[in-house]
XYZ file of C-alpha atoms in Angstrom:
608
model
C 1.394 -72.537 27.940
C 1.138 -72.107 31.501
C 3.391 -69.258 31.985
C 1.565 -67.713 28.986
C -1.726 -67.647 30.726
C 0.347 -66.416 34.362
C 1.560 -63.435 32.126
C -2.108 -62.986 30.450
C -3.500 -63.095 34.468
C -0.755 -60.486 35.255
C -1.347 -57.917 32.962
C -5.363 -58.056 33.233
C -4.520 -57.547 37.036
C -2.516 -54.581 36.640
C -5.352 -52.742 34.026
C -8.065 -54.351 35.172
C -8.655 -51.478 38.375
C -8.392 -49.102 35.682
C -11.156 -50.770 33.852
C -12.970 -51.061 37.103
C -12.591 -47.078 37.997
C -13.683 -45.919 34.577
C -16.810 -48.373 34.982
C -17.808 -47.498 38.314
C -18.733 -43.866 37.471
C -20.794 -42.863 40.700
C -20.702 -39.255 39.804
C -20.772 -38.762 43.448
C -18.116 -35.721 43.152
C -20.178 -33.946 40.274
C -23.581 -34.801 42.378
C -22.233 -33.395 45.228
C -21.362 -29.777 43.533
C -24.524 -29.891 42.557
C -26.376 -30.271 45.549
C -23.479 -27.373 46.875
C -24.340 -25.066 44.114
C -28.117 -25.114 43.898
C -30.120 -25.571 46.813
C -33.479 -27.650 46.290
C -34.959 -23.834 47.121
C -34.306 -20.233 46.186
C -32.129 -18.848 48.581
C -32.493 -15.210 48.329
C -29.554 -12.990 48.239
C -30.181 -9.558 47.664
C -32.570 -6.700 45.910
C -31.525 -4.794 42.776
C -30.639 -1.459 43.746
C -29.893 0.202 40.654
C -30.211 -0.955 36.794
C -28.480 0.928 34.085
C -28.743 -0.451 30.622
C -27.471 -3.740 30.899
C -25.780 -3.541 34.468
C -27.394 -3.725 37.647
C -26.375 -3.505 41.336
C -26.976 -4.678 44.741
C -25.684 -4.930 48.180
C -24.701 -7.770 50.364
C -24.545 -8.750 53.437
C -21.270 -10.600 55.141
C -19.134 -12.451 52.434
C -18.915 -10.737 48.687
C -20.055 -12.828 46.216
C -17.255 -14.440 43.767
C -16.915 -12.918 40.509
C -18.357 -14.647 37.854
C -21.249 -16.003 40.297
C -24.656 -16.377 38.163
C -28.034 -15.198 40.239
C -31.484 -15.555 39.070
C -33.686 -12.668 39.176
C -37.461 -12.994 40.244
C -40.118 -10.289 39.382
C -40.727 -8.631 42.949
C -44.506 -8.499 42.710
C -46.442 -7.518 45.898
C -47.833 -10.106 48.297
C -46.405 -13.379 46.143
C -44.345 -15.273 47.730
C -40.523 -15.686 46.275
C -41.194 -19.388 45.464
C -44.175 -18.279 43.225
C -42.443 -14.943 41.782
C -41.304 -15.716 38.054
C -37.846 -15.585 36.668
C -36.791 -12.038 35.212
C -33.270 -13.145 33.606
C -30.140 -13.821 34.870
C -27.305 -11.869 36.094
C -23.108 -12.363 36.362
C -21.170 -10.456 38.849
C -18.426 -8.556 37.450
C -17.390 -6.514 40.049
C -17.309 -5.599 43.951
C -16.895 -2.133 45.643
C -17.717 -2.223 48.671
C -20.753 -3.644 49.931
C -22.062 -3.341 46.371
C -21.389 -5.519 43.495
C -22.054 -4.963 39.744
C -23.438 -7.886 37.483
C -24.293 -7.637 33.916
C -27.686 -8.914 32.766
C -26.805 -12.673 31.104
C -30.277 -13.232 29.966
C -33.569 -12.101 30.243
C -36.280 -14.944 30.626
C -39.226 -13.093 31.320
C -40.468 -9.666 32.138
C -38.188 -6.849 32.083
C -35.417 -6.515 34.927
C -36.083 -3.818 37.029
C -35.163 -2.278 40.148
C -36.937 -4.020 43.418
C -36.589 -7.122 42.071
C -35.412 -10.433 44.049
C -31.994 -11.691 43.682
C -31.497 -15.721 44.456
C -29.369 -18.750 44.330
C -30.888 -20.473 41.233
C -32.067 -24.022 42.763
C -32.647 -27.195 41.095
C -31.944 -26.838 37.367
C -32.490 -27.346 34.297
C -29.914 -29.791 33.180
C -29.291 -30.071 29.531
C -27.071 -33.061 29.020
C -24.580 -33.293 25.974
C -22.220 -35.906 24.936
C -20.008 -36.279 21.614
C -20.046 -39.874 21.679
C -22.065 -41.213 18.894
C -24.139 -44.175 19.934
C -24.829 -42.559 23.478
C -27.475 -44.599 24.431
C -25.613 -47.283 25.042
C -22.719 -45.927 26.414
C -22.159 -46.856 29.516
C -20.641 -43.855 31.523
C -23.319 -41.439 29.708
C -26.479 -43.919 30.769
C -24.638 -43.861 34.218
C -24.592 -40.492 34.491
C -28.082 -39.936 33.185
C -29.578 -42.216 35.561
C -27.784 -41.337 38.623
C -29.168 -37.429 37.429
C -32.820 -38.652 37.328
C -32.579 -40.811 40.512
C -31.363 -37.372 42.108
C -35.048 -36.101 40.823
C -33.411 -33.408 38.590
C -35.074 -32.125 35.254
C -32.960 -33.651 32.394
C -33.518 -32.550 28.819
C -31.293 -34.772 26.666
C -29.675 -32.382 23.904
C -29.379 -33.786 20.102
C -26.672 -32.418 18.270
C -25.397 -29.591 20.047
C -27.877 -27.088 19.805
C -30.135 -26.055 23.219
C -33.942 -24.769 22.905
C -33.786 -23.552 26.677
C -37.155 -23.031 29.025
C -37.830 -19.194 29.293
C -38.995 -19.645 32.592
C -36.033 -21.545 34.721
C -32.136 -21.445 35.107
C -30.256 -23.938 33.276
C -27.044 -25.316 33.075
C -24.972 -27.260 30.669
C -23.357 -30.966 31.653
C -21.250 -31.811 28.986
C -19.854 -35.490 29.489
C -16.885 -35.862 26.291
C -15.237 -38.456 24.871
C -11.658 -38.237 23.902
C -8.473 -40.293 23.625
C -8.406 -42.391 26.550
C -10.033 -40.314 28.681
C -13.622 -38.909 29.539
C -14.016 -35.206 30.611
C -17.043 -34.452 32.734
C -18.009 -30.461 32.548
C -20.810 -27.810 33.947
C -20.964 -25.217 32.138
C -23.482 -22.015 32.449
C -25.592 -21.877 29.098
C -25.496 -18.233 29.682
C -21.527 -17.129 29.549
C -20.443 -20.270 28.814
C -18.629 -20.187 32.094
C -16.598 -23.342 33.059
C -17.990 -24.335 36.466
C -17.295 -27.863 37.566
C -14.783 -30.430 35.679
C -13.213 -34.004 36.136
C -11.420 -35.757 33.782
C -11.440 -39.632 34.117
C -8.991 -42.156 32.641
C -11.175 -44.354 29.832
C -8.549 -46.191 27.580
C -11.845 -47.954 26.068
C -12.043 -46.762 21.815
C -14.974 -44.298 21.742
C -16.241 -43.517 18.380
C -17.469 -39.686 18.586
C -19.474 -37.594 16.695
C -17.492 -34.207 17.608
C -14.447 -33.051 19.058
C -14.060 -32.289 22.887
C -15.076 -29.083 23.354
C -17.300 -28.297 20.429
C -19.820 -25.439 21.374
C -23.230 -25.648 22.418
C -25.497 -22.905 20.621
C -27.645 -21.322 22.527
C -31.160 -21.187 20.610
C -34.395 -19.862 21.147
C -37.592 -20.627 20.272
C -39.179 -18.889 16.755
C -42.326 -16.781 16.619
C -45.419 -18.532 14.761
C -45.911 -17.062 11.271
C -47.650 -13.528 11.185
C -50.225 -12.752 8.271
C -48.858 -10.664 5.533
C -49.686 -7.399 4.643
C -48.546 -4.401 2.633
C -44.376 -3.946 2.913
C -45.198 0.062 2.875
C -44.170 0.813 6.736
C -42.815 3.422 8.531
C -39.572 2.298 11.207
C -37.981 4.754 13.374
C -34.901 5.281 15.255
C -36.350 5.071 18.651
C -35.230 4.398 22.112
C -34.934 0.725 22.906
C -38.130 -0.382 25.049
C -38.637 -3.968 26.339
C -41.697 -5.604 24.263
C -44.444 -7.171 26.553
C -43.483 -10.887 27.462
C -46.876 -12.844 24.858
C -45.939 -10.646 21.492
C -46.323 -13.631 19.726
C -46.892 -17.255 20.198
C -43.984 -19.809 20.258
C -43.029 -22.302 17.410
C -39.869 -24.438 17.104
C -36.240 -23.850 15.582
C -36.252 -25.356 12.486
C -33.556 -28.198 11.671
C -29.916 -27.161 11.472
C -28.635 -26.662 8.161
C -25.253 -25.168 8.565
C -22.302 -24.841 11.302
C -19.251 -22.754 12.299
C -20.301 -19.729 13.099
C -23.071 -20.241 10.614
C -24.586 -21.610 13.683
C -22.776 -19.992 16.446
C -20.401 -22.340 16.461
C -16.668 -21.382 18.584
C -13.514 -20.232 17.147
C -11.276 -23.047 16.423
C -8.565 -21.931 13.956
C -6.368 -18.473 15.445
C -4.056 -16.526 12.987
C -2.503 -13.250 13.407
C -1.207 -11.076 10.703
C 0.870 -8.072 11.504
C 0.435 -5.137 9.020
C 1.925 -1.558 8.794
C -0.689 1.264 8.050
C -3.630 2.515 10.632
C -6.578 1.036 8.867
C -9.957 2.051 9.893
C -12.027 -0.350 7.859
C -11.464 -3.490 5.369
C -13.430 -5.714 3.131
C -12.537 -8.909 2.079
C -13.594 -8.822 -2.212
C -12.360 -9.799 -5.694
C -11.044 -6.756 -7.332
C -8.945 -7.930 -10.512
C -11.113 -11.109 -11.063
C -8.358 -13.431 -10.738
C -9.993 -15.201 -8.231
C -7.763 -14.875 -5.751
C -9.023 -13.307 -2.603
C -8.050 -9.148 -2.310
C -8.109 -7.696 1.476
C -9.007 -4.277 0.909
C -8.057 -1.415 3.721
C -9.162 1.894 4.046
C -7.452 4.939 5.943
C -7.659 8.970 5.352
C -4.610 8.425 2.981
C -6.294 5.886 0.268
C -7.293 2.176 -0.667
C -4.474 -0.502 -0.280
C -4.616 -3.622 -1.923
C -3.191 -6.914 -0.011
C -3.809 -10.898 -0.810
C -2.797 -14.107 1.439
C 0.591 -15.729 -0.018
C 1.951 -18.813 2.146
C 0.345 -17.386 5.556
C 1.575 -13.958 4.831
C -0.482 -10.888 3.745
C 1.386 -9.488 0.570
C 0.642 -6.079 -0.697
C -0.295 -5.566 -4.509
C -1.115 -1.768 -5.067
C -2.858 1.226 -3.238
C -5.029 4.231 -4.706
C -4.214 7.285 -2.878
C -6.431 10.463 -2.216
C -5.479 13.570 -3.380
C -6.898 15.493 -0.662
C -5.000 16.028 2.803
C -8.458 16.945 4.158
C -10.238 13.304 3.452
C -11.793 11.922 6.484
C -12.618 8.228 5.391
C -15.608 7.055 6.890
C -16.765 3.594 5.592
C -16.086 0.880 2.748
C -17.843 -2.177 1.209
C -17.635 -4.359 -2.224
C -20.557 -5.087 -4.625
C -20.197 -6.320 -8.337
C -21.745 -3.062 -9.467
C -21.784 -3.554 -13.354
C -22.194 -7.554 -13.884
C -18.342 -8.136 -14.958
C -17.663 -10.682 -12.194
C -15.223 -8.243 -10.386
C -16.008 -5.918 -7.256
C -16.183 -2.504 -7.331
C -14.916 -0.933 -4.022
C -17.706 1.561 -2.010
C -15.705 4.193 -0.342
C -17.873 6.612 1.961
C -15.778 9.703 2.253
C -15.785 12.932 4.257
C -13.722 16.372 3.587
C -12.974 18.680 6.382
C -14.178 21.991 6.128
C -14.244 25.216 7.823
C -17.274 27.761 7.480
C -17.626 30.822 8.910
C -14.761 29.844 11.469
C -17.002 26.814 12.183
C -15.673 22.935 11.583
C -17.909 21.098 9.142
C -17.735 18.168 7.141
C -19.166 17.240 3.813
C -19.474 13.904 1.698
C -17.334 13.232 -1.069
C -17.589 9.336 -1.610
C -16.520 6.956 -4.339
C -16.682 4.109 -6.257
C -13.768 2.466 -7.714
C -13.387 -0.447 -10.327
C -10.467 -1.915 -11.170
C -8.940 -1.727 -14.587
C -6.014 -3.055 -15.982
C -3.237 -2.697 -13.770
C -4.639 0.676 -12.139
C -8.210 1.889 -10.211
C -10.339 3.668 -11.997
C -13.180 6.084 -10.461
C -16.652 4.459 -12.050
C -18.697 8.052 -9.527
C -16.987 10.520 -7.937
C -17.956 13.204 -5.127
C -20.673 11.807 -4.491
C -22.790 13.415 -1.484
C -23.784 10.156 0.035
C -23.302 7.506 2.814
C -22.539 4.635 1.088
C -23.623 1.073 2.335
C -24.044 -2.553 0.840
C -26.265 -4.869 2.192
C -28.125 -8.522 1.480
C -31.597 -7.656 1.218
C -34.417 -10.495 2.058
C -32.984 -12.920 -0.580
C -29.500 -12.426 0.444
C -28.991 -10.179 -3.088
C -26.570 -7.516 -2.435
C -27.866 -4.175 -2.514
C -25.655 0.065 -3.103
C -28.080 2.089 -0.446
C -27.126 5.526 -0.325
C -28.240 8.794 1.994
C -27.140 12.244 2.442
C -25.564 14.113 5.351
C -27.848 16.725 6.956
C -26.623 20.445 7.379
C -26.566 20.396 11.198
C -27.384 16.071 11.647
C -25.040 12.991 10.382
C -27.705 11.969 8.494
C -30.962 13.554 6.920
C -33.525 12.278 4.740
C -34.697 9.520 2.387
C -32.166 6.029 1.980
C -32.116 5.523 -1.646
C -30.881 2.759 -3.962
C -28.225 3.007 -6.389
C -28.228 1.212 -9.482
C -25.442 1.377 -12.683
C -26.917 1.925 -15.865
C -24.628 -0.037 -18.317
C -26.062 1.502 -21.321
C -25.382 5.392 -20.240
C -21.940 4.308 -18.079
C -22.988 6.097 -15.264
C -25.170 5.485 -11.994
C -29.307 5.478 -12.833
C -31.164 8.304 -10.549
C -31.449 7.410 -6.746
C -34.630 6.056 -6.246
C -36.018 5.426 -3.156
C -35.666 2.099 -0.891
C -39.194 1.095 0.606
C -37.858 -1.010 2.941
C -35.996 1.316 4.964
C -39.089 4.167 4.667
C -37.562 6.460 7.500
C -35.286 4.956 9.208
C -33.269 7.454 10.719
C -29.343 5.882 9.242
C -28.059 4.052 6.658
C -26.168 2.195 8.736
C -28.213 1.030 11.296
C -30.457 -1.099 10.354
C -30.383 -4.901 8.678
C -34.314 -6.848 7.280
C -36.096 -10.005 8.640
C -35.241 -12.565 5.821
C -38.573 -14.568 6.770
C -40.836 -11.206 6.981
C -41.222 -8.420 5.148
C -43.270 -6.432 8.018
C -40.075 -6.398 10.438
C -36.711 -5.045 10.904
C -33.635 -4.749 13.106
C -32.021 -1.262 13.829
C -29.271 -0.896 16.161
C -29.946 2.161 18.371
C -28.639 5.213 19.472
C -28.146 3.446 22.607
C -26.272 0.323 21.184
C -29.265 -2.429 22.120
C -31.102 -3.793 18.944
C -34.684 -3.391 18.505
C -36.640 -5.455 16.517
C -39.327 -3.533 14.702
C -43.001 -4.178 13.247
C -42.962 -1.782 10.869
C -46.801 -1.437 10.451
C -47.112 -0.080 13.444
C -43.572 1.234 13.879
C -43.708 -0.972 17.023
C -41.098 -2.255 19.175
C -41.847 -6.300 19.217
C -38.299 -7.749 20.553
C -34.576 -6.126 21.823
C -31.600 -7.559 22.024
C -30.092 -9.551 25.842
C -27.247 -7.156 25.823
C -25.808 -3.669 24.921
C -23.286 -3.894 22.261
C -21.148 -0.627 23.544
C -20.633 2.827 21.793
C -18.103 2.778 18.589
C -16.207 5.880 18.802
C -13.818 4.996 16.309
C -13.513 7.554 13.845
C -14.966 10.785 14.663
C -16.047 13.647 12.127
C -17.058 16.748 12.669
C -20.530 18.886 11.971
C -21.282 22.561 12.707
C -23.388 23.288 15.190
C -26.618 25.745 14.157
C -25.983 27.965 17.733
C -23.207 28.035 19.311
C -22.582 27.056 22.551
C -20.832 29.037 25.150
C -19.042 27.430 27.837
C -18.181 30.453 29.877
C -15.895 33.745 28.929
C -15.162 34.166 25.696
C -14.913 30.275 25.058
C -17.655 28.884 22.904
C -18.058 25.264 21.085
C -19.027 25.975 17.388
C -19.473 22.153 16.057
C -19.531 18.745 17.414
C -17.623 15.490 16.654
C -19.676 12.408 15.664
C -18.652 8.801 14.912
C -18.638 6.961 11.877
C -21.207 3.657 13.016
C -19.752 0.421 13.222
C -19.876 -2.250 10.556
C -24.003 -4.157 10.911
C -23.755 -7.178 8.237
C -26.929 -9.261 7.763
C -25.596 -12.663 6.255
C -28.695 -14.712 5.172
C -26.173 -17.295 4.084
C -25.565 -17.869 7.240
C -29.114 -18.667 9.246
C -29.815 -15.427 8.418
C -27.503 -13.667 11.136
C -26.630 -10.238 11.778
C -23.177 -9.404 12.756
C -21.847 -6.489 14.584
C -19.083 -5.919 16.809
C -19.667 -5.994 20.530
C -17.574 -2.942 21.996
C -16.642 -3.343 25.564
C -13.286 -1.467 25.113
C -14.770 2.085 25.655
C -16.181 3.817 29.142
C -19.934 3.076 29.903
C -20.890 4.834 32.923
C -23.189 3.817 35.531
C -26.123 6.196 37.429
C -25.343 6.111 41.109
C -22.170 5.554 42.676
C -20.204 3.914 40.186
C -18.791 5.828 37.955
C -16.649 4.205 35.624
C -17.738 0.299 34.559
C -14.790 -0.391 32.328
C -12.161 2.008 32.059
C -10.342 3.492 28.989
C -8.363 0.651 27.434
C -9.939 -2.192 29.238
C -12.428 -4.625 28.432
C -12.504 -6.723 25.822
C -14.017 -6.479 22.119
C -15.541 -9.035 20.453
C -17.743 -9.886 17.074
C -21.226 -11.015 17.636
C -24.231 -12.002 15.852
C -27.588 -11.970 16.398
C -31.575 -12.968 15.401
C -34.449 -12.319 16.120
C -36.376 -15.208 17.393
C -39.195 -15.091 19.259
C -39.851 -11.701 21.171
C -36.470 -11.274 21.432
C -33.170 -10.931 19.830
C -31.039 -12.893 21.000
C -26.937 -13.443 20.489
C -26.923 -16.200 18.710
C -23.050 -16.343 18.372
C -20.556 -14.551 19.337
C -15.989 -14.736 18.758
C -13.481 -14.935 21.070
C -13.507 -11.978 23.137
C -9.831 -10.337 23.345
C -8.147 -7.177 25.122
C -7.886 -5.422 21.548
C -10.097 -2.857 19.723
C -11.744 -4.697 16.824
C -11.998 -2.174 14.281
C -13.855 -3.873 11.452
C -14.379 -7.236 10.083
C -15.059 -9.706 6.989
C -15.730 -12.948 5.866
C -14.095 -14.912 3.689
C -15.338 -18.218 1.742
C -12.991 -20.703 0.109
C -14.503 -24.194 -0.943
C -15.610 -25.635 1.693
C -14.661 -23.102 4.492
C -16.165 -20.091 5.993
C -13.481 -17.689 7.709
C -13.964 -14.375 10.142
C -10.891 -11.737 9.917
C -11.001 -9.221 12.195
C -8.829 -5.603 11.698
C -8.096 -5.537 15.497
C -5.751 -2.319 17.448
C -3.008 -3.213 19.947
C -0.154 -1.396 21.741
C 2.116 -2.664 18.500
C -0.379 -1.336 16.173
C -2.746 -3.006 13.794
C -3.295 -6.302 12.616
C -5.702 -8.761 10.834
C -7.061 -12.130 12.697
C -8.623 -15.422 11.752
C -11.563 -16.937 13.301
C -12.866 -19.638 11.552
């Protein structure tokens, strides 16, 4: 018996300074980057020099800043001092040339960015503390850490779930402290780009029980606007420039309660396939054709319709419909259940080339196909329309349709389309109030909870949010989404333009918009694809941000909440072009595919 307790004395001697490490936790190592990072004052660094969209520059003095540094940007106003001036947004160096350096705009918490204003070392935080661990209160390490934060006199907002309502008027930072097997993981993260900045792992061989994995993401909410008194839907919206809306619009209410998750709620990727596939698809939908049940991923080139489903982590092909046209530009294609049988008609927007009077031109021929049988069957053909689905307020899917103009991608009314089951054939067009003038088919996605606003993605790739009573500008998005020159058509021009000698330019190439999905399913998110992977030049010196082929593409979503319209999620970014993209629901799971571009060619991935 004695040797028995020697042995029992033994081995709690060898774990017990294991015990005693994990227990300590005096966070002095995390404290201390803190303190490093963000002085107890704003320490001013620079002045913007130039602003472009959603990239600014300034210069520096001595060493370059590191990219991926985070600044905070105070409103310059005239004999305030910088302590008093209010945050702008926040900025993330990308780049140095020079004794310049670019930084995209991260997040705008106040007024508009402009040029002038004050560039500074963010000081004291925000801190919004996370854990996974379930009962966290008592928890040990996390009431350690908590206290040790408030005896340091830093704000602490303790988050619930994993969802963050942050102030609009300071810098904040994620802490996440994790539980995992046998070990603790202590991060700072920036709850702008979701930058990594500090981490420390610590041995913990104590069970845990946890409420998420490690690593889970944090979403990064807003705050709502407070209700605003109906009144007649019959509004006009136009396609204007994007302009900042005055910081006030509307008063401030909070999120409601969380009802979904993935990237339902902004949630991160955590499932990654890739599948390889032959053809150069420009566009795909993810549908029922045959009514089997079984899944159909639908692809779309200038040649026809091909027909694949997913067999044992392969994508197998079924059948194809092919054009009989050599001249067939294909420009877009969605899935609705047109005619109430339970299976998908496919919504192919098509253009034919054309040449008149020695001038390039373009003109619609789209289609609608049903499946029948073993074989596709046209339900319309050459049609002169745009083609788009969309969820209207409900989430019902809607056929909206618009014609080309003579000299303009797009002219005139957006109509509804409708299939009359008792005359086999589509009703008459008839107008769609809610999208009175706007300018494209394409561009624009309604406000589930309000029937006076809408989203349009511009010209200039920001999103606007619209009150369209006033055709007013009430909230834009925090970031430029990038031009989609993807798959260019071409329309005549009505003069010609002469570029010198006897060389003149007689039409003009224009691009087929990008895929804008409103999923009210899904906390009534919009999703679009944020292209980085094409030039966007800069006023000034710099003249080429991201070259041809760099950059990295990505598929975001986005709400408006607030006065402004936020990203509310957004994929992994990767160094491909993502083309086009679909979701996918089986049971209990909600999938993202992307049709994604490489060197190799094209393929399809997963995000889940």
């Amino acid at each position: 018996m004695k040797r028995k307790s020697v042995a029992l004395l033994i081995v709690f001697l060898l774990i017990y300074p294991v015990y005693a490490k994990a227990g300590d936790f005096k966070w002095d190592q995390l404290t201390a980057f803190l303190e490093s990072r963000f002085p107890a004052t704003f320490k001013k660094v620079s002045q913007i020099k130039e602003k472009y969209k959603d990239r600014v520059v300034f210069r520096f003095k001595g060493q370059p800043p590191r990219r991926g540094t985070e600044y905070l940007v105070l409103s310059a106003e005239p004999n305030v001092p910088l302590y008093l001036q209010k945050p702008a947004g926040v900025i993330r160096v990308e780049s140095i040339f020079g004794e310049e350096a670019l930084a995209q705009v991260m997040a705008v918490l106040g007024q508009k960015i402009a040029v002038g204003d004050n560039i500074v070392v963010p000081s004291s935080p925000v801190i919004y503390l996370y854990t996974n661990v379930k009962d966290k209160d008592v928890f040990g390490p996390y009431q350690s850490l908590r206290d040790t934060l408030l005896r340091k006199n830093y704000e602490v907002v303790e988050i619930k779930g994993n969802k963050v309502i942050p102030a609009t008027d300071r810098y904040g930072i994620v802490l996440r402290l994790e539980a995992g097997k046998d070990y603790l993981v202590c991060k700072v993260q920036s709850l702008y780009s979701k930058d990594t900045l500090y981490a420390q792992t610590i041995k913990y061989p104590k069970t845990v029980v946890t409420e998420a994995p490690v690593g889970q993401n944090i979403i990064l909410a807003a705050r709502q606007p407070a209700v605003v008194p109906s009144v007649p839907p019959s509004a006009a919206v136009t396609g204007a420039p994007a302009v900042t809306p005055q910081a006030g619009t509307f008063k401030q209410a909070q999120v409601p309660t969380e009802k979904v998750s993935d990237f339902r709620k902004a949630m991160a990727s955590v499932e990654h396939n890739f599948y390889r596939v032959r053809e150069d698809y420009k566009r795909f939908v993810i549908c029922e054709v045959d009514g089997d049940r079984n899944p159909d991923f639908v692809f779309l080139n200038d040649r026809g319709i091909f027909r694949y489903t997913l067999h044992d982590n392969q994508l197998e092909y079924i059948d194809k419909y092919t054009f009989n046209n050599n001249d067939i530009i294909a420009l877009h294609l969605h899935a609705i259940d047109l005619d109430g049988d339970g299976k998908d008609e496919l919504i192919v927007t098509l253009a034919e080339k054309l040449i008149v009077l020695d001038k390039k031109d373009s003109r619609l021929v789209s289609l609608i196909l049903t499946h029948e049988g073993t074989a596709y069957a046209p339900m319309a053909s050459q049609l002169p329309y745009y083609l788009r689905v969309i969820q209207d307020r409900s989430g019902k899917k809607v056929l909206l349709a618009q014609k080309k103009g003579e000299y303009d991608p797009f002219d005139g009314d957006i109509y509804q389309l409708q299939w009359d089951s008792g005359t086999g054939a589509l009703s008459p067009p008839v107008i769609y109030e809610p999208a009175h003038d706007i300018y494209s088919v394409y561009q624009f996605n309604l406000v589930p909870d309000n029937p006076q606003h809408v989203i349009i993605l511009e010209p200039n790739h920001y999103v606007n949010g619209y009150f369209t009573p006033e055709e007013r500008v009430d909230a834009t998005s925090d970031i430029n989404f990038g031009p989609f020159r993807e798959i260019p058509y071409p329309i005549k021009l009505e003069k010609d333009e002469y570029r010198g000698g006897f060389e003149k330019k007689t039409f003009r190439h224009v691009f087929a918009p990008r895929r804008f999905e409103l999923h009210v399913e899904f906390d009534a998110q919009s999703f679009l694809i944020n292209k980085e992977r094409e030039p966007q030049n800069l006023v000034g010196k710099i003249r080429t941000v991201v070259k041809q082929g760099k950059g990295r593409d990505s598929v975001a979503a986005v709400k408006w909440i607030g006065n402004q319209i936020p990203t509310t999620w957004e994929s992994k970014r990767i160094s491909k072009d993502v083309l086009d993209f679909s979701f996918l629901h089986q049971g209990s799971k909600d999938m993202l595919f992307v049709l994604v571009r490489d060197q190799k060619g094209y393929a399809v991935e997963t995000i889940q």
